[in-house]
Short mmCIF file of C-alpha atoms and ligand atoms in Angstrom, two decimals:
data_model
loop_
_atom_site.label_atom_id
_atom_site.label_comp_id
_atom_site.label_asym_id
_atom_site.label_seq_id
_atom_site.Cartn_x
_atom_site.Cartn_y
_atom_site.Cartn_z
CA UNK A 95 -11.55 20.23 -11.79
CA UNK A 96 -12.44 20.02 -8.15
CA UNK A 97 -11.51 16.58 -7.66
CA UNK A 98 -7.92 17.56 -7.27
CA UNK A 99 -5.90 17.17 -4.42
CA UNK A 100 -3.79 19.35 -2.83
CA UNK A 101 0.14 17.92 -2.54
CA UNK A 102 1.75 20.65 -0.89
CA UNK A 103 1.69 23.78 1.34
CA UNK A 104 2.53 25.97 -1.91
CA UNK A 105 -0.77 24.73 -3.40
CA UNK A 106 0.28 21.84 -6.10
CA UNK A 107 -2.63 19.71 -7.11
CA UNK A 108 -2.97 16.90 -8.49
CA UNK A 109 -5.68 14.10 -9.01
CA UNK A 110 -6.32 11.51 -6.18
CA UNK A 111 -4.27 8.72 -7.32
CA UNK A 112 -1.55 10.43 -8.52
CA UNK A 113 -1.65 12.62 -5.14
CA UNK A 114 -1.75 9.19 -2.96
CA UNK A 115 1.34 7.69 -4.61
CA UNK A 116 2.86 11.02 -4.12
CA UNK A 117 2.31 11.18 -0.48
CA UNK A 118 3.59 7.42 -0.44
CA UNK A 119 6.21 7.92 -2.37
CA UNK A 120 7.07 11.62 -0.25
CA UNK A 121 6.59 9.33 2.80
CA UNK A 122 8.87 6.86 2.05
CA UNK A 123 11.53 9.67 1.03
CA UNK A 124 10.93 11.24 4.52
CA UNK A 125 11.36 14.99 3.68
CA UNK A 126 9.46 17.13 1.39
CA UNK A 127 9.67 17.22 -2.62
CA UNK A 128 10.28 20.52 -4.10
CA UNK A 129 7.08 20.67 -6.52
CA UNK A 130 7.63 23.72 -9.16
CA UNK A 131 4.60 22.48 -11.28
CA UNK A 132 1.74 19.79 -11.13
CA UNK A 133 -1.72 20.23 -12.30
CA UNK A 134 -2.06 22.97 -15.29
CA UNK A 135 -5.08 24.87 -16.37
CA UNK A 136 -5.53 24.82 -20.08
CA UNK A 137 -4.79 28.18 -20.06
CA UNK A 138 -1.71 27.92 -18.28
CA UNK A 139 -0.30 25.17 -20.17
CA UNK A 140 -1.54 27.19 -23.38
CA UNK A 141 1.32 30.17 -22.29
CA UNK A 142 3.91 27.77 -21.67
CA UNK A 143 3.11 26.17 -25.18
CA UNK A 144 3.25 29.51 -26.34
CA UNK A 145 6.36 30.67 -25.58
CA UNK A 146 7.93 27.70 -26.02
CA UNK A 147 6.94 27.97 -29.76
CA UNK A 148 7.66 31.40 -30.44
CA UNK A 149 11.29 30.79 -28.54
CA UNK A 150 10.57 33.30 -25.61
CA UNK A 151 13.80 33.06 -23.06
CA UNK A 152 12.95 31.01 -19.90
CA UNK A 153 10.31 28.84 -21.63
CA UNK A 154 11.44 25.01 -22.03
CA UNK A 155 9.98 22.42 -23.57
CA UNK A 156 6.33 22.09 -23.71
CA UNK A 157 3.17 20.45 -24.97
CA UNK A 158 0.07 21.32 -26.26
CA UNK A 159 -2.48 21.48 -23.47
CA UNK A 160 -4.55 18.39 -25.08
CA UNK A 161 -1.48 16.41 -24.37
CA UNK A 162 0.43 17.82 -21.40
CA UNK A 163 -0.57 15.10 -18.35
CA UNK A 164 -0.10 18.46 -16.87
CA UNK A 165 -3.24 19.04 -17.50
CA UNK A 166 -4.71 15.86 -16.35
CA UNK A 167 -3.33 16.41 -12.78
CA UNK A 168 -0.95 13.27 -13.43
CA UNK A 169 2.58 15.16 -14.27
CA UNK A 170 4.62 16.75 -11.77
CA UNK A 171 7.68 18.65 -12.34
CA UNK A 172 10.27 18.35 -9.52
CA UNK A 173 13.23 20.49 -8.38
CA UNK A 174 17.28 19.73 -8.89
CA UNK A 175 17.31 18.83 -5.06
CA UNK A 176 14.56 15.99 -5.61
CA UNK A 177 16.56 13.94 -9.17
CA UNK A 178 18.92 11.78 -7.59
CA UNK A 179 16.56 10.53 -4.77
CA UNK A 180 13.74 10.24 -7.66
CA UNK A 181 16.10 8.21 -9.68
CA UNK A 182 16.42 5.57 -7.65
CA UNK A 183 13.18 5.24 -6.01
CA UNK A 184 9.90 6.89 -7.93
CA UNK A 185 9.48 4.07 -11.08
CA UNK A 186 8.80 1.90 -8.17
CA UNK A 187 5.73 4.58 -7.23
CA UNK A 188 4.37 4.38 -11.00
CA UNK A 189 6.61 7.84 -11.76
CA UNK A 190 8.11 7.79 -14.76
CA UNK A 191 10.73 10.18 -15.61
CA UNK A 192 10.77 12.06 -18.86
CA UNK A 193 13.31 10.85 -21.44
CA UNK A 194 13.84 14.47 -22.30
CA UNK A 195 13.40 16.42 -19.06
CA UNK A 196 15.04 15.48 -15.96
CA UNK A 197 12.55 17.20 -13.73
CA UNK A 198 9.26 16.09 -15.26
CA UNK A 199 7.46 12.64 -14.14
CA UNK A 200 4.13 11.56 -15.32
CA UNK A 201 2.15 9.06 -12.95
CA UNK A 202 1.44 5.70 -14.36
CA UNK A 203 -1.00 3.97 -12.03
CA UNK A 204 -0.28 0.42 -13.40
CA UNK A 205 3.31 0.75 -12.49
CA UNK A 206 2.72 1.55 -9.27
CA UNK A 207 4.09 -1.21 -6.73
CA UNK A 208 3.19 0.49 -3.77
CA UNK A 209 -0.45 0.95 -4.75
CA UNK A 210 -2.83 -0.61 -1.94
CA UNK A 211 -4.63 -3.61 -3.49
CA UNK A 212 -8.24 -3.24 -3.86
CA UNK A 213 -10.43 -4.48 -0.73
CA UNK A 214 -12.57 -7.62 -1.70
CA UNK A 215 -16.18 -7.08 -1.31
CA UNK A 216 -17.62 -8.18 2.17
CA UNK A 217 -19.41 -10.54 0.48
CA UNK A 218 -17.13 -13.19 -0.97
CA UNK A 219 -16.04 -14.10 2.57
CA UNK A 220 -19.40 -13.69 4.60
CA UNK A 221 -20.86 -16.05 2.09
CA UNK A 222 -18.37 -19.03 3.36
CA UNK A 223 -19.18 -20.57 6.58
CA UNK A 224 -16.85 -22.58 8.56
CA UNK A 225 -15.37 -23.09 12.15
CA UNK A 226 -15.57 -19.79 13.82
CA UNK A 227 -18.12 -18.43 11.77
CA UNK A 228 -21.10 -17.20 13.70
CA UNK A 229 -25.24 -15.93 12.58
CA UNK A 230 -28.36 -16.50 11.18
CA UNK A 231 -26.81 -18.90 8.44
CA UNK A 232 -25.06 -20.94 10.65
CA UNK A 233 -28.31 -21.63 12.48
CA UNK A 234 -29.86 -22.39 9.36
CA UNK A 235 -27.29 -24.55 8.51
CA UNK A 236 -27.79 -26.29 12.42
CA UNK A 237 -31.13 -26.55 11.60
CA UNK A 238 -31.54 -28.25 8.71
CA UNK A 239 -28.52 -30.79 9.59
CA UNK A 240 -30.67 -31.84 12.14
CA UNK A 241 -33.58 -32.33 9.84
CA UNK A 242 -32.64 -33.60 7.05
CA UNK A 243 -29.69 -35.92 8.65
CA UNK A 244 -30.54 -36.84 12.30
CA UNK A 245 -28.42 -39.58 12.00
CA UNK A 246 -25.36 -37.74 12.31
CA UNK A 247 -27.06 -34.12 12.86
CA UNK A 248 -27.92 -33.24 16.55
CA UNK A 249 -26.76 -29.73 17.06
CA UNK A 250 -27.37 -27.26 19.17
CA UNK A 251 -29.29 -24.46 17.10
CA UNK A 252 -26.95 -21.33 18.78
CA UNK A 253 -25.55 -19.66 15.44
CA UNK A 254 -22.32 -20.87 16.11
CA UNK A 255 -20.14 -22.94 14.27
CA UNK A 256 -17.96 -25.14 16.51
CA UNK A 257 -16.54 -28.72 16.34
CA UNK A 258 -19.83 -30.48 16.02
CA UNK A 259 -20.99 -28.41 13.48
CA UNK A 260 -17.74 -28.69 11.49
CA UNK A 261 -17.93 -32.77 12.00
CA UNK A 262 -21.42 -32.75 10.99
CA UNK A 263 -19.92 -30.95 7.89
CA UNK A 264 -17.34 -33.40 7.33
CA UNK A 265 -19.88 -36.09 7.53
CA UNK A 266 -22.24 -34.69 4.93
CA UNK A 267 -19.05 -34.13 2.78
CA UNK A 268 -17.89 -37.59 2.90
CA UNK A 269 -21.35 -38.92 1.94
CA UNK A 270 -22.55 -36.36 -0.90
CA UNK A 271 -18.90 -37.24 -2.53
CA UNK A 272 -17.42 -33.65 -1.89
CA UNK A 273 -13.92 -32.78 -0.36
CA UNK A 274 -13.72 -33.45 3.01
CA UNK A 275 -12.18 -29.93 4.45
CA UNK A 276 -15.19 -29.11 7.25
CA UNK A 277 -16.02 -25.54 5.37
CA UNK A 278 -19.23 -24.61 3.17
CA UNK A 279 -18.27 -22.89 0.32
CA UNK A 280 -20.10 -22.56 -2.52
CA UNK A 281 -20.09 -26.19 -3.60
CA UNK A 282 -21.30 -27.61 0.04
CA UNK A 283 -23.68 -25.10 -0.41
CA UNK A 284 -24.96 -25.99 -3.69
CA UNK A 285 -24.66 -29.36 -2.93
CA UNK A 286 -26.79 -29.21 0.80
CA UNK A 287 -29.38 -27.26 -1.28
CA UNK A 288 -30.25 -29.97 -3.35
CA UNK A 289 -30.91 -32.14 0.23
CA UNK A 290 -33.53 -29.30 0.80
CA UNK A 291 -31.23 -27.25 3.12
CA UNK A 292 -30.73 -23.82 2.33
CA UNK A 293 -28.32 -21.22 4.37
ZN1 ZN B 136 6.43 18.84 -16.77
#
């Protein structure tokens, strides 16, 4: 798996998400966790099975490797020194303790609260035009005001959208029956498009 990330100086890994929320959630906490197991091999988690089966001394609990999250870099088992700080603070990071085993949390990225919210594509805002807003479309938008509505449109053709623009906005709003808020969103848009301006 060599999209695992390293959590610690002892060599832990785990995925990326799980590894982010643990260096948010380590972070927060302010001093280091004391890992003693995160990502498994198959192999590894196959010994542990083992021995746990065949009641070897100083093997605890364990799963098959085909359903240890072990194994899919998303479980991490934590020392005595880490519980009580855990307890109060990691199902708030999306880790969630082990009924069975105190030390053991598996990552759960939907219960995550601290997770960063994903960035909006560029696009949804670039393709809304209104006081401030500068470029090619706003001197498209310039240009065919003043074509196709001289009677309100005389703007300078600069790119830049500043009062006039916006009034010339409101204007056009007013008379094609559209809220009157000075911005061209998609519904100014469609609706200058069908006066044979396009942005
Ligand atoms: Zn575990």
């Amino acid at each position: 798996m060599s999209t695992l990330t390293t959590i610690d100086k002892a060599g832990h890994r785990l995925m990326p998400d799980a590894a982010a929320s643990f260096a948010r959630m380590q972070k927060a906490r302010g001093s280091a966790f004391h890992v003693t197991s995160a990502y498994r091999s198959t192999a590894d988690q196959q010994v542990l099975y083992d021995g746990y089966k065949a009641g070897k001394p100083g093997y605890n609990f364990a799963l098959p490797p085909s359903q240890s999250n072990h194994c899919r870099g998303e479980a991490v088992d934590f020392g005595s020194a880490d519980y009580a700080w855990l307890e109060a603070h990691a199902a708030a990071y999306g880790w969630i303790q082990d009924k069975n085993e105190r030390w053991h949390y598996d990552y759960v990225p939907s219960r995550d609260t601290h997770k960063p919210a994903p960035s909006k594509p560029a696009k949804a805002s670039s393709s809304v035009l209104k006081k401030g807003s500068t470029g090619t479309k706003v001197k498209n938008l310039q240009r065919g005001l003043n074509k196709k509505f001289p009677a309100y449109a005389k703007l300078a053709v600069d790119g830049i959208f500043g009062p006039k623009v916006e009034a010339a906005v409101r204007e056009f709003q007013k008379r094609a029956g559209l809220v009157v808020d000075g911005i061209v969103g998609p519904k100014t848009v469609a609706a200058l498009k069908t006066y044979g301006v396009t942005l």
